[in-house]
């Protein structure tokens, strides 16, 4: 168990370090000499962008609704029927992994915005940023609505060493789907699409795609280790985030 936790922490640190190296390389002058800064590949249409933002904000606000605690609280037992891939997470609990995942997901949302500013020299940067953040917002809206509707008990609830304040938190009973995972994959995918459209001939587009999604995967693994999610929670989050990260840029593109 300890060895597995150390492996996940090493993987997360490796991914974060790789991301930092990538950021330095991409902001260098020779990273994509094939094509210089141009305008944004996206066109905003306020007639429906305002509606999408309003819809995303409304969906995200359902997080404040929470979910009723089950009648077994605070002495719940794991369900008897559970997928093997999920049962392996029962009882996981690591506040450290939870904090690291929260820090990493914030960095994964912020880093593409900063890197894109240096890459584009602010040519069309505002439009790019809007589209990437809209992808994250809509992914969060779907996530929070699903969390409140499903009300799945998190793995750490079954750990007797879990802190009382964590067991009493809203996160304890809103495990499906993972918000960290959906946010991370929405950020990684939307920036990958953006970079690809700005630099369609650059070999770095494959690096951006691979490293971004490796970082997102590392965040998802940390949330499993933290005991806040099952494997199916983070998988569903990855699917939702990737879908929004692809769909929103596509809706704003002029192919």
mmCIF file of C-alpha atoms in Angstrom:
data_model
loop_
_atom_site.group_PDB
_atom_site.id
_atom_site.type_symbol
_atom_site.label_atom_id
_atom_site.label_comp_id
_atom_site.label_asym_id
_atom_site.label_seq_id
_atom_site.Cartn_x
_atom_site.Cartn_y
_atom_site.Cartn_z
ATOM 1 C CA UNK A 1 0.000 0.000 0.000
ATOM 2 C CA UNK A 2 2.766 2.432 0.969
ATOM 3 C CA UNK A 3 4.728 1.513 -2.154
ATOM 4 C CA UNK A 4 1.705 2.171 -4.342
ATOM 5 C CA UNK A 5 1.165 5.586 -2.761
ATOM 6 C CA UNK A 6 4.816 6.500 -3.240
ATOM 7 C CA UNK A 7 4.645 5.440 -6.877
ATOM 8 C CA UNK A 8 1.646 7.676 -7.486
ATOM 9 C CA UNK A 9 3.335 10.608 -5.791
ATOM 10 C CA UNK A 10 6.467 10.090 -7.885
ATOM 11 C CA UNK A 11 4.350 9.928 -11.033
ATOM 12 C CA UNK A 12 2.544 13.151 -10.128
ATOM 13 C CA UNK A 13 5.825 14.949 -9.399
ATOM 14 C CA UNK A 14 7.306 13.679 -12.665
ATOM 15 C CA UNK A 15 4.319 14.938 -14.618
ATOM 16 C CA UNK A 16 4.456 18.345 -12.927
ATOM 17 C CA UNK A 17 8.181 18.648 -13.620
ATOM 18 C CA UNK A 18 7.651 17.634 -17.244
ATOM 19 C CA UNK A 19 4.935 20.251 -17.556
ATOM 20 C CA UNK A 20 7.304 22.940 -16.279
ATOM 21 C CA UNK A 21 9.964 21.910 -18.801
ATOM 22 C CA UNK A 22 7.361 21.972 -21.562
ATOM 23 C CA UNK A 23 6.296 25.481 -20.562
ATOM 24 C CA UNK A 24 9.875 26.741 -20.780
ATOM 25 C CA UNK A 25 10.408 25.109 -24.174
ATOM 26 C CA UNK A 26 7.158 26.365 -25.672
ATOM 27 C CA UNK A 27 7.832 29.936 -24.649
ATOM 28 C CA UNK A 28 11.260 29.779 -26.290
ATOM 29 C CA UNK A 29 11.809 31.345 -29.659
ATOM 30 C CA UNK A 30 12.575 28.138 -31.553
ATOM 31 C CA UNK A 31 9.719 25.994 -30.327
ATOM 32 C CA UNK A 32 7.622 26.493 -33.414
ATOM 33 C CA UNK A 33 9.565 28.412 -36.018
ATOM 34 C CA UNK A 34 7.317 27.027 -38.733
ATOM 35 C CA UNK A 35 4.612 29.587 -38.098
ATOM 36 C CA UNK A 36 4.696 32.831 -36.115
ATOM 37 C CA UNK A 37 1.962 34.385 -33.986
ATOM 38 C CA UNK A 38 -1.332 34.955 -35.759
ATOM 39 C CA UNK A 39 -4.848 35.857 -34.689
ATOM 40 C CA UNK A 40 -7.051 33.500 -32.744
ATOM 41 C CA UNK A 41 -8.474 30.517 -34.637
ATOM 42 C CA UNK A 42 -11.729 31.110 -32.781
ATOM 43 C CA UNK A 43 -14.636 33.438 -33.396
ATOM 44 C CA UNK A 44 -16.885 34.344 -30.493
ATOM 45 C CA UNK A 45 -20.611 34.668 -31.088
ATOM 46 C CA UNK A 46 -22.142 36.437 -28.132
ATOM 47 C CA UNK A 47 -25.658 35.365 -29.086
ATOM 48 C CA UNK A 48 -24.912 31.835 -27.953
ATOM 49 C CA UNK A 49 -21.739 32.335 -25.926
ATOM 50 C CA UNK A 50 -23.716 34.316 -23.369
ATOM 51 C CA UNK A 51 -26.245 31.480 -23.214
ATOM 52 C CA UNK A 52 -23.498 28.866 -22.809
ATOM 53 C CA UNK A 53 -21.844 30.847 -20.022
ATOM 54 C CA UNK A 54 -25.170 31.315 -18.234
ATOM 55 C CA UNK A 55 -25.938 27.613 -18.583
ATOM 56 C CA UNK A 56 -22.480 26.694 -17.345
ATOM 57 C CA UNK A 57 -22.708 29.018 -14.357
ATOM 58 C CA UNK A 58 -26.154 27.714 -13.411
ATOM 59 C CA UNK A 59 -25.000 24.111 -13.605
ATOM 60 C CA UNK A 60 -21.867 24.816 -11.594
ATOM 61 C CA UNK A 61 -23.903 26.528 -8.883
ATOM 62 C CA UNK A 62 -25.659 23.248 -8.121
ATOM 63 C CA UNK A 63 -22.522 22.459 -6.115
ATOM 64 C CA UNK A 64 -23.989 24.529 -3.275
ATOM 65 C CA UNK A 65 -27.024 22.235 -3.164
ATOM 66 C CA UNK A 66 -24.884 19.326 -2.025
ATOM 67 C CA UNK A 67 -26.570 15.969 -1.532
ATOM 68 C CA UNK A 68 -28.457 14.568 1.462
ATOM 69 C CA UNK A 69 -26.330 12.394 3.720
ATOM 70 C CA UNK A 70 -27.318 8.700 3.643
ATOM 71 C CA UNK A 71 -29.177 7.252 6.606
ATOM 72 C CA UNK A 72 -26.125 5.167 7.521
ATOM 73 C CA UNK A 73 -24.020 8.288 8.158
ATOM 74 C CA UNK A 74 -21.574 8.384 9.914
ATOM 75 C CA UNK A 75 -21.119 4.584 10.119
ATOM 76 C CA UNK A 76 -21.595 3.566 6.497
ATOM 77 C CA UNK A 77 -20.459 0.220 5.116
ATOM 78 C CA UNK A 78 -19.220 -0.307 1.540
ATOM 79 C CA UNK A 79 -21.888 -1.583 -0.876
ATOM 80 C CA UNK A 80 -21.748 -5.310 -1.530
ATOM 81 C CA UNK A 81 -22.086 -5.062 -5.318
ATOM 82 C CA UNK A 82 -19.236 -2.993 -6.733
ATOM 83 C CA UNK A 83 -16.914 -3.231 -9.712
ATOM 84 C CA UNK A 84 -13.529 -4.678 -8.855
ATOM 85 C CA UNK A 85 -11.786 -1.619 -10.269
ATOM 86 C CA UNK A 86 -13.725 0.509 -7.774
ATOM 87 C CA UNK A 87 -13.555 -1.778 -4.752
ATOM 88 C CA UNK A 88 -9.762 -1.408 -4.759
ATOM 89 C CA UNK A 89 -10.224 2.251 -3.761
ATOM 90 C CA UNK A 90 -12.417 1.621 -0.713
ATOM 91 C CA UNK A 91 -10.814 3.059 2.411
ATOM 92 C CA UNK A 92 -8.230 5.185 0.601
ATOM 93 C CA UNK A 93 -7.522 8.389 2.492
ATOM 94 C CA UNK A 94 -4.708 10.884 1.957
ATOM 95 C CA UNK A 95 -5.230 14.604 2.690
ATOM 96 C CA UNK A 96 -1.777 15.225 1.228
ATOM 97 C CA UNK A 97 -2.744 13.702 -2.118
ATOM 98 C CA UNK A 98 -5.957 15.731 -2.073
ATOM 99 C CA UNK A 99 -4.051 18.988 -1.540
ATOM 100 C CA UNK A 100 -1.538 18.123 -4.247
ATOM 101 C CA UNK A 101 -4.327 17.317 -6.714
ATOM 102 C CA UNK A 102 -6.061 20.634 -5.986
ATOM 103 C CA UNK A 103 -2.819 22.541 -6.509
ATOM 104 C CA UNK A 104 -2.049 20.635 -9.699
ATOM 105 C CA UNK A 105 -5.472 21.161 -11.263
ATOM 106 C CA UNK A 106 -5.231 24.905 -10.601
ATOM 107 C CA UNK A 107 -1.850 24.911 -12.303
ATOM 108 C CA UNK A 108 -3.149 22.910 -15.261
ATOM 109 C CA UNK A 109 -5.907 25.462 -15.854
ATOM 110 C CA UNK A 110 -3.598 28.458 -15.421
ATOM 111 C CA UNK A 111 -0.519 27.186 -17.282
ATOM 112 C CA UNK A 112 -2.085 27.033 -20.788
ATOM 113 C CA UNK A 113 -3.309 30.611 -20.414
ATOM 114 C CA UNK A 114 0.163 31.846 -19.464
ATOM 115 C CA UNK A 115 1.971 29.716 -22.056
ATOM 116 C CA UNK A 116 -0.473 30.801 -24.756
ATOM 117 C CA UNK A 117 0.157 34.460 -23.904
ATOM 118 C CA UNK A 118 3.898 34.018 -24.413
ATOM 119 C CA UNK A 119 3.379 31.862 -27.489
ATOM 120 C CA UNK A 120 0.983 34.228 -29.262
ATOM 121 C CA UNK A 121 2.346 37.512 -27.893
ATOM 122 C CA UNK A 122 -1.288 38.291 -27.082
ATOM 123 C CA UNK A 123 -2.446 38.054 -30.718
ATOM 124 C CA UNK A 124 -5.934 36.623 -30.231
ATOM 125 C CA UNK A 125 -5.053 35.588 -26.676
ATOM 126 C CA UNK A 126 -8.330 36.852 -25.194
ATOM 127 C CA UNK A 127 -10.438 34.753 -27.580
ATOM 128 C CA UNK A 128 -8.307 31.673 -26.928
ATOM 129 C CA UNK A 129 -8.598 32.151 -23.176
ATOM 130 C CA UNK A 130 -12.358 32.617 -23.329
ATOM 131 C CA UNK A 131 -12.826 29.386 -25.280
ATOM 132 C CA UNK A 132 -10.563 27.375 -22.974
ATOM 133 C CA UNK A 133 -12.263 28.667 -19.826
ATOM 134 C CA UNK A 134 -15.701 28.103 -21.343
ATOM 135 C CA UNK A 135 -14.700 24.472 -21.909
ATOM 136 C CA UNK A 136 -13.793 24.146 -18.225
ATOM 137 C CA UNK A 137 -16.983 25.900 -17.115
ATOM 138 C CA UNK A 138 -19.272 23.614 -19.122
ATOM 139 C CA UNK A 139 -17.375 20.535 -17.944
ATOM 140 C CA UNK A 140 -17.879 21.705 -14.372
ATOM 141 C CA UNK A 141 -21.580 22.327 -14.981
ATOM 142 C CA UNK A 142 -22.120 18.754 -16.163
ATOM 143 C CA UNK A 143 -19.993 17.480 -13.291
ATOM 144 C CA UNK A 144 -21.790 19.342 -10.517
ATOM 145 C CA UNK A 145 -25.278 18.496 -11.783
ATOM 146 C CA UNK A 146 -24.300 14.827 -11.967
ATOM 147 C CA UNK A 147 -22.718 14.904 -8.503
ATOM 148 C CA UNK A 148 -25.866 16.293 -6.909
ATOM 149 C CA UNK A 149 -28.124 13.897 -8.809
ATOM 150 C CA UNK A 150 -26.168 10.694 -8.130
ATOM 151 C CA UNK A 151 -24.895 11.249 -4.597
ATOM 152 C CA UNK A 152 -22.250 8.533 -4.504
ATOM 153 C CA UNK A 153 -20.362 8.005 -1.236
ATOM 154 C CA UNK A 154 -16.612 8.660 -1.500
ATOM 155 C CA UNK A 155 -14.134 5.864 -0.680
ATOM 156 C CA UNK A 156 -12.588 7.689 2.291
ATOM 157 C CA UNK A 157 -15.904 7.612 4.168
ATOM 158 C CA UNK A 158 -15.192 3.936 4.863
ATOM 159 C CA UNK A 159 -11.809 4.707 6.441
ATOM 160 C CA UNK A 160 -12.066 4.912 10.254
ATOM 161 C CA UNK A 161 -9.103 7.314 10.320
ATOM 162 C CA UNK A 162 -10.814 9.898 8.106
ATOM 163 C CA UNK A 163 -11.145 13.302 9.764
ATOM 164 C CA UNK A 164 -14.694 14.087 11.002
ATOM 165 C CA UNK A 165 -14.724 17.386 9.114
ATOM 166 C CA UNK A 166 -14.002 15.524 5.868
ATOM 167 C CA UNK A 167 -16.740 12.960 6.481
ATOM 168 C CA UNK A 168 -19.196 15.780 7.212
ATOM 169 C CA UNK A 169 -18.216 17.684 4.052
ATOM 170 C CA UNK A 170 -20.301 17.769 0.886
ATOM 171 C CA UNK A 171 -17.506 15.993 -1.000
ATOM 172 C CA UNK A 172 -18.076 12.875 1.078
ATOM 173 C CA UNK A 173 -21.334 12.104 -0.714
ATOM 174 C CA UNK A 174 -20.770 13.569 -4.187
ATOM 175 C CA UNK A 175 -18.102 11.266 -5.562
ATOM 176 C CA UNK A 176 -19.491 10.674 -9.072
ATOM 177 C CA UNK A 177 -18.166 12.271 -11.209
ATOM 178 C CA UNK A 178 -14.735 13.706 -10.428
ATOM 179 C CA UNK A 179 -14.592 17.481 -10.759
ATOM 180 C CA UNK A 180 -10.795 17.535 -10.619
ATOM 181 C CA UNK A 181 -10.651 15.018 -13.456
ATOM 182 C CA UNK A 182 -13.210 16.775 -15.661
ATOM 183 C CA UNK A 183 -11.523 20.153 -15.108
ATOM 184 C CA UNK A 184 -8.044 18.801 -15.789
ATOM 185 C CA UNK A 185 -9.030 17.035 -18.999
ATOM 186 C CA UNK A 186 -11.092 19.998 -20.221
ATOM 187 C CA UNK A 187 -8.091 22.281 -19.733
ATOM 188 C CA UNK A 188 -5.631 19.847 -21.314
ATOM 189 C CA UNK A 189 -7.839 19.039 -24.301
ATOM 190 C CA UNK A 190 -8.927 22.603 -25.066
ATOM 191 C CA UNK A 191 -5.333 23.836 -25.016
ATOM 192 C CA UNK A 192 -4.178 20.908 -27.146
ATOM 193 C CA UNK A 193 -6.804 21.803 -29.755
ATOM 194 C CA UNK A 194 -5.861 25.486 -29.545
ATOM 195 C CA UNK A 195 -2.146 24.813 -29.955
ATOM 196 C CA UNK A 196 -2.809 22.369 -32.787
ATOM 197 C CA UNK A 197 -4.929 24.916 -34.673
ATOM 198 C CA UNK A 198 -2.353 27.668 -34.190
ATOM 199 C CA UNK A 199 0.611 25.451 -35.116
ATOM 200 C CA UNK A 200 -0.723 22.731 -37.432
ATOM 201 C CA UNK A 201 2.761 21.773 -38.657
ATOM 202 C CA UNK A 202 4.664 21.964 -35.383
ATOM 203 C CA UNK A 203 5.967 18.664 -33.957
ATOM 204 C CA UNK A 204 5.366 20.183 -30.524
ATOM 205 C CA UNK A 205 1.623 19.697 -30.937
ATOM 206 C CA UNK A 206 2.085 16.007 -30.096
ATOM 207 C CA UNK A 207 4.102 16.909 -26.999
ATOM 208 C CA UNK A 208 1.420 19.342 -25.845
ATOM 209 C CA UNK A 209 -1.241 16.687 -26.355
ATOM 210 C CA UNK A 210 0.710 13.973 -24.552
ATOM 211 C CA UNK A 211 2.035 15.977 -21.612
ATOM 212 C CA UNK A 212 -1.248 17.783 -20.969
ATOM 213 C CA UNK A 213 -3.193 14.559 -20.759
ATOM 214 C CA UNK A 214 -0.472 12.843 -18.735
ATOM 215 C CA UNK A 215 -0.756 15.661 -16.195
ATOM 216 C CA UNK A 216 -4.534 15.291 -16.156
ATOM 217 C CA UNK A 217 -4.149 11.550 -15.608
ATOM 218 C CA UNK A 218 -1.772 12.200 -12.724
ATOM 219 C CA UNK A 219 -4.362 14.458 -11.096
ATOM 220 C CA UNK A 220 -7.016 11.769 -11.488
ATOM 221 C CA UNK A 221 -4.743 9.175 -9.861
ATOM 222 C CA UNK A 222 -4.060 11.517 -6.955
ATOM 223 C CA UNK A 223 -7.788 11.892 -6.352
ATOM 224 C CA UNK A 224 -8.138 8.113 -6.201
ATOM 225 C CA UNK A 225 -5.254 7.936 -3.741
ATOM 226 C CA UNK A 226 -6.825 10.744 -1.705
ATOM 227 C CA UNK A 227 -9.929 8.600 -1.309
ATOM 228 C CA UNK A 228 -12.280 11.125 -2.853
ATOM 229 C CA UNK A 229 -13.014 9.124 -5.995
ATOM 230 C CA UNK A 230 -13.275 5.665 -7.495
ATOM 231 C CA UNK A 231 -11.707 4.741 -10.825
ATOM 232 C CA UNK A 232 -15.069 5.038 -12.579
ATOM 233 C CA UNK A 233 -15.509 8.545 -11.117
ATOM 234 C CA UNK A 234 -12.294 9.861 -12.629
ATOM 235 C CA UNK A 235 -12.865 7.981 -15.898
ATOM 236 C CA UNK A 236 -16.260 9.617 -16.312
ATOM 237 C CA UNK A 237 -14.696 12.958 -15.442
ATOM 238 C CA UNK A 238 -12.011 12.432 -18.068
ATOM 239 C CA UNK A 239 -14.638 11.667 -20.716
ATOM 240 C CA UNK A 240 -16.742 14.722 -19.850
ATOM 241 C CA UNK A 241 -13.725 17.027 -19.691
ATOM 242 C CA UNK A 242 -12.249 15.751 -22.947
ATOM 243 C CA UNK A 243 -15.614 16.047 -24.692
ATOM 244 C CA UNK A 244 -16.053 19.670 -23.625
ATOM 245 C CA UNK A 245 -12.417 20.435 -24.402
ATOM 246 C CA UNK A 246 -13.007 19.248 -27.959
ATOM 247 C CA UNK A 247 -16.591 20.408 -28.504
ATOM 248 C CA UNK A 248 -16.304 24.025 -27.360
ATOM 249 C CA UNK A 249 -13.246 24.885 -29.506
ATOM 250 C CA UNK A 250 -14.901 23.147 -32.468
ATOM 251 C CA UNK A 251 -18.045 25.256 -32.085
ATOM 252 C CA UNK A 252 -15.929 28.412 -32.252
ATOM 253 C CA UNK A 253 -13.691 27.335 -35.123
ATOM 254 C CA UNK A 254 -13.642 28.450 -38.721
ATOM 255 C CA UNK A 255 -12.460 25.297 -40.453
#
